[in-house]
Amino acid sequence: MARCWRNRFRDAWCDMSNRVSNEIKGNTKKTGRGPKAIIFACRWCALIGADGAGKNRVQLPLNFRVIPVECAARVEPDSIIRAFSYGIDGVGVLGCHLGGCRYHNANHRALKRLDLLRKLLDTVGIGSGRLLTSFGTAHEYHQFAAILNEFFQGLREFPPIDEWARAQMTDAGKG
Amino acid sequence: MNLGFIKTTCPYCGTGCGLVLQVRDGKVVGNYPDRDHPVSKGSLCIKGWNAHEFIHHPERLTSPLLRKGKTFYPIPWDEAIDLVVERLGRTAEKYGGDAIGGLCSAKCTNEENYLFQKFIRAGFQTNNVEHCARLCHSPTVAGMSQALGSGAMTNSIKDLEGAKCILIMGSNAAETFPIIMGDIYKAKDRGARLIVVDPRATEVAKNAHIHLQIRSGTDIPLICGMMRHIIEHSLEDKEFITKRTEGFDTLNEYLTGWTVERAAEECGLDGDMIREAAETYATAAEASIVFCMGITQHACGTANVLAICDLALLCGHVGKEHSGICPLRGQCNVQGACDMGGLPDVYPGYQRASDPGIRKKFEDAWGRELSDRPGLAVTETIGSGGGDIRSVYIMGENPVMSDPNRNKTLEFLKQLDFLVVQDIFPTETTQFAHLILPGACFAEKTGTFTNTERRIQLLRKAVDPPGEARDDFTILCMLGKAMGLGFDYTDPSEVMDEIASLTPLYGGVHFYRLGHGGLQWPCPTDDHPGTPFLHKGEFTRGKGLFVVPEYTPPVESPDHDYPYIFITGRMFCHYHTGTMTRRSPSLNRETDKPFVEINPVDAARIGIRGGDAVRVSTRRDAIVTTARITERVSRGSIFAAFHFFEAPADALTIDALDPVSKVPEFKVCAANLRKEESDGLS
Amino acid sequence: MNIREDARRAARKVLEQGKAQGVLGLREAGDGVSPHLFEDPGDIDSLVVEPKWLLAKLATGILKDLPDDYRLAVMCRGCDERAIVELIKRNQLDGAKIHVIGLACSQEQARACLCTRPYPSEVAAGDVVEGVDPFQDERARTFLEGDQRERMIRWATELKRCVKCYGCRNSCPICVCVPCKLEDDLWVGRGEIPADLISFHLIRAFHLSDTCVACGACQDACPENIPLMLLQISMRAFLMQEYGYEAGTDRERRSPMLSDLTKEPSPGYEIPGWVDSLKDSV
């Protein structure tokens, strides 16, 4: 019987996944307090905003790293989950506005998937607020900065995800 | 359609979960949990789910192999059988029957173990029959027999669900008995309090209410401190003590020396935690103690077990449905191998070999004279240089990997006149054999296993053994016939019928009764339904006996040259010497490299990071393994799992033995640790 | 009506009428109950319908070993049939080779599984009972609703018991991927328990999200009694609410995750141009 369609693309996927994983792992070592985030930015729109924010030296939160992607739909939900498991407190997926995807409305599917992922994150108590999605509202550098600042403001309300990720909550008293 | 589903029992741990093997064209192609099983109820652990992966492995032994020089050559069966009989016979003739030693198998069926000990005892007039229970629960058998009259788990696994307090001592059940751990968690969901005693912060400890992280080997001080506190606050079950026990006064006097403060000091604990644990256990309506290797594998292992029995008797937590003493027997059939008399001092059913009446009964049944000399414990024999043993027959055991102080084991095996090893794979032990016999695995035979809750369950043959391999029942019948012992059984069920006729505990056990759910012994008659829990109303020996547990600290403590406590143990994805699990891809994938757990503070001090090659050495031997930095071990302790032949942890352990049960002190010895330079990897 | 007798009658009929060469069901014999491939109508006397044993997974397992012209009948509860429908839609099973014999579950079973649809599309045996709303179950609600932080602690406490048996994945009828991402150490760390609380369990849960048929096999297989089915409930409810989609109920309609908003929007949903999670409530 046919192998799962996902696995036929495994080779191409692996390369991206490796890169993401390394970025994420690298990001966990960032010092300083405060939440850490990974922002996937579609290179056709949001990345322009991100680059612009860097160049124009607007006020930005600390401790986030941008990973450029071809399209917001390129971001596997698994990458987002893996980021959380490594101790990243928040993940953002920024793409083009819903009429403007270069890849035939792939961003629609991204939106649908990520809304569904948010449900799961809410169920287990990680919190849907840790996943930021933006479709078309982060093109300009000031938009990008505004969105990120607001996102981080929300993230600071959450307990650090390490608590969840490393199962440090024990019921036992120490002996 | 040549396709079927065969219900059988898992070959890994003593839980004895139900498996459904999917068979097609003579091969096992799938494995599912048995949703109809009374214990596992449709769950399996990672080993159980993958129990079928090694069955058709290409390295399976497929022919008897005779060693010529350094190589092994296949020979036909009749030649092999004649050789065994001739060489063992020659040894017996020249040096006497006691020059023969036999190791039967906790992985083989009851019928096979029974035939093995019958072969050795009736064939050579010696009681030198042993098996790996010596290395694990021999203190349990010794201690509980003395205190209660029976050395087996007093209750059933499902009884744990209903306990209000479960005291888990020296057991990492989440990794070693995951299904039983599920029942313990069920109890926790119902409000039970879990108390864990373990020098390591295992997952069991992390999921419990109280973790008593004692210094290795200080279980007796802890229990004595708890008992003292219980008595001081009148929390003991006075009525139970009066009516159902004896020897309390001696124990009470001994306990005057064990204040909680002294216990706390000895164990490295906070006194209030000891008090809390004691009160929680004593005041619970129903409470069970679960224990395993952390209690038994010490040079004071028997005393540790006696201390546990004392604590349970003190609080009246034995002999009721949810209150009991629960040793978790490790192997799928170690309980059965003991039940079948695979021990040097007892016949099947723990009937004493020293008793002339019992001996006569077996002599009459087997038609041969039997020895009245007690047999030797394998650990003692090897430790003392081999004694008089000149030839050994090993079935389904790998002592080179699993016995302590490997150098002594190798010395012993190398000087034997004749060593025949029967197994399913080539192992570290078969390397030293003169003759290797290919046996059959669990999927290739019909017979019974007895799990840790005394449940006798059927295995059902699903496929044929590969090549010329035979199931061990067939091999033993061939040997027995060649020795003139009869052994003309056509079917393992006949063997069980014979066992039933000679063994009161198994008196009513026959294959036709075991079909669905098995039977829990004692089952003395054909219409007896089996016994879910023991000692109801009366102990096997009448009254429960309080025995003073003499405390001896570990034989080898850390010192300047060897500053770490070296703990050996198990992990969730591998089983014992790894013969089966290292050959199962799904299991070996989880961890395919040996490792040693090091505390982060210790690691930082010596400059070791996760993944580094490290050399662990003791006075016996040294291994090179990989560092795993974790807070699971406390400062000053290191832990290694013994499943990896590349870095065999048990080779480093000390062969100091418990004086009563002769179990080795696997859990504590002194070790040193340093980073291994990159070209030093062996 | 006796469900067992009706099931036997239906199975016998299927074999006698040649609708299938074999019936995959449960057999009760001296060794208790186990799955069995009934090929002889005479054997059907030993067919039983208890305990709950999900045969969709076994059917997938044996179909690849059967000859190409073999038609397999499967005794299916509601969830089995939904699983088979999903597997057919995803090209893992050939629908022409499967014949479903429908069993309806009892009220007790429906409650035990918190099942919203305890019956298949066509019922050959058993009385159809109403489904149960999991959001009405008290225990389920502590895992689905209420204070977020408390819920997080509840879930973490449960998931911490995981012994990485892979039973949830192994027993799930939808999980058929070879290789499986959960075995790849890029995604899930190896060699320790519990299985990574977030990556193992959430990757597994999310991979199933739009295909989960709420059969409860994952939960039944878990030795530590982790309420795995509750991971999926909210996502299923979301799919029903937004797209009117329930996995396994429609043989043609594929998951809304696979289509654009223009082709498959939620009813009455106007597709916005510019949207982000900060401004719009989800």
mmCIF file with all atom_site columns, C-alpha atoms in Angstrom, chain B residues 140-154 309 327 335 350 454 505 521-522 534-535 539-541:
data_model
loop_
_atom_site.group_PDB
_atom_site.id
_atom_site.type_symbol
_atom_site.label_atom_id
_atom_site.label_alt_id
_atom_site.label_comp_id
_atom_site.label_asym_id
_atom_site.label_entity_id
_atom_site.label_seq_id
_atom_site.pdbx_PDB_ins_code
_atom_site.Cartn_x
_atom_site.Cartn_y
_atom_site.Cartn_z
_atom_site.occupancy
_atom_site.B_iso_or_equiv
_atom_site.pdbx_formal_charge
_atom_site.auth_seq_id
_atom_site.auth_comp_id
_atom_site.auth_asym_id
_atom_site.auth_atom_id
_atom_site.pdbx_PDB_model_num
ATOM 1  C CA . THR B 1 140 ? 12.965 -12.744 48.765 1.00 0.00 ? 140 THR B CA 1
ATOM 2  C CA . VAL B 1 141 ? 12.506 -16.488 48.741 1.00 0.00 ? 141 VAL B CA 1
ATOM 3  C CA . ALA B 1 142 ? 14.736 -16.884 51.785 1.00 0.00 ? 142 ALA B CA 1
ATOM 4  C CA . GLY B 1 143 ? 13.391 -13.950 53.793 1.00 0.00 ? 143 GLY B CA 1
ATOM 5  C CA . MET B 1 144 ? 9.693  -14.299 53.097 1.00 0.00 ? 144 MET B CA 1
ATOM 6  C CA . SER B 1 145 ? 9.810  -18.049 53.596 1.00 0.00 ? 145 SER B CA 1
ATOM 7  C CA . GLN B 1 146 ? 11.275 -17.483 56.990 1.00 0.00 ? 146 GLN B CA 1
ATOM 8  C CA . ALA B 1 147 ? 8.855  -14.751 58.017 1.00 0.00 ? 147 ALA B CA 1
ATOM 9  C CA . LEU B 1 148 ? 5.657  -15.921 56.381 1.00 0.00 ? 148 LEU B CA 1
ATOM 10 C CA . GLY B 1 149 ? 6.268  -19.459 55.208 1.00 0.00 ? 149 GLY B CA 1
ATOM 11 C CA . SER B 1 150 ? 5.999  -18.597 51.524 1.00 0.00 ? 150 SER B CA 1
ATOM 12 C CA . GLY B 1 151 ? 8.447  -16.676 49.374 1.00 0.00 ? 151 GLY B CA 1
ATOM 13 C CA . ALA B 1 152 ? 6.073  -15.411 46.714 1.00 0.00 ? 152 ALA B CA 1
ATOM 14 C CA . MET B 1 153 ? 4.147  -12.196 46.092 1.00 0.00 ? 153 MET B CA 1
ATOM 15 C CA . THR B 1 154 ? 1.346  -12.307 48.593 1.00 0.00 ? 154 THR B CA 1
ATOM 16 C CA . CYS B 1 309 ? 8.104  -8.314  56.282 1.00 0.00 ? 309 CYS B CA 1
ATOM 17 C CA . PRO B 1 327 ? 8.181  -8.609  45.252 1.00 0.00 ? 327 PRO B CA 1
ATOM 18 C CA . GLN B 1 335 ? 8.789  -17.568 39.583 1.00 0.00 ? 335 GLN B CA 1
ATOM 19 C CA . TYR B 1 350 ? 9.747  -25.817 47.552 1.00 0.00 ? 350 TYR B CA 1
ATOM 20 C CA . ARG B 1 454 ? 1.817  -16.739 40.901 1.00 0.00 ? 454 ARG B CA 1
ATOM 21 C CA . LEU B 1 505 ? 1.141  -25.997 45.129 1.00 0.00 ? 505 LEU B CA 1
ATOM 22 C CA . TRP B 1 521 ? -1.129 -21.105 42.898 1.00 0.00 ? 521 TRP B CA 1
ATOM 23 C CA . PRO B 1 522 ? -1.657 -22.514 45.473 1.00 0.00 ? 522 PRO B CA 1
ATOM 24 C CA . LEU B 1 534 ? -2.151 -15.497 50.384 1.00 0.00 ? 534 LEU B CA 1
ATOM 25 C CA . HIS B 1 535 ? -2.119 -15.693 54.133 1.00 0.00 ? 535 HIS B CA 1
ATOM 26 C CA . PHE B 1 539 ? 0.120  -17.555 57.350 1.00 0.00 ? 539 PHE B CA 1
ATOM 27 C CA . THR B 1 540 ? 1.625  -20.429 55.454 1.00 0.00 ? 540 THR B CA 1
ATOM 28 C CA . ARG B 1 541 ? 3.814  -21.119 58.458 1.00 0.00 ? 541 ARG B CA 1
#
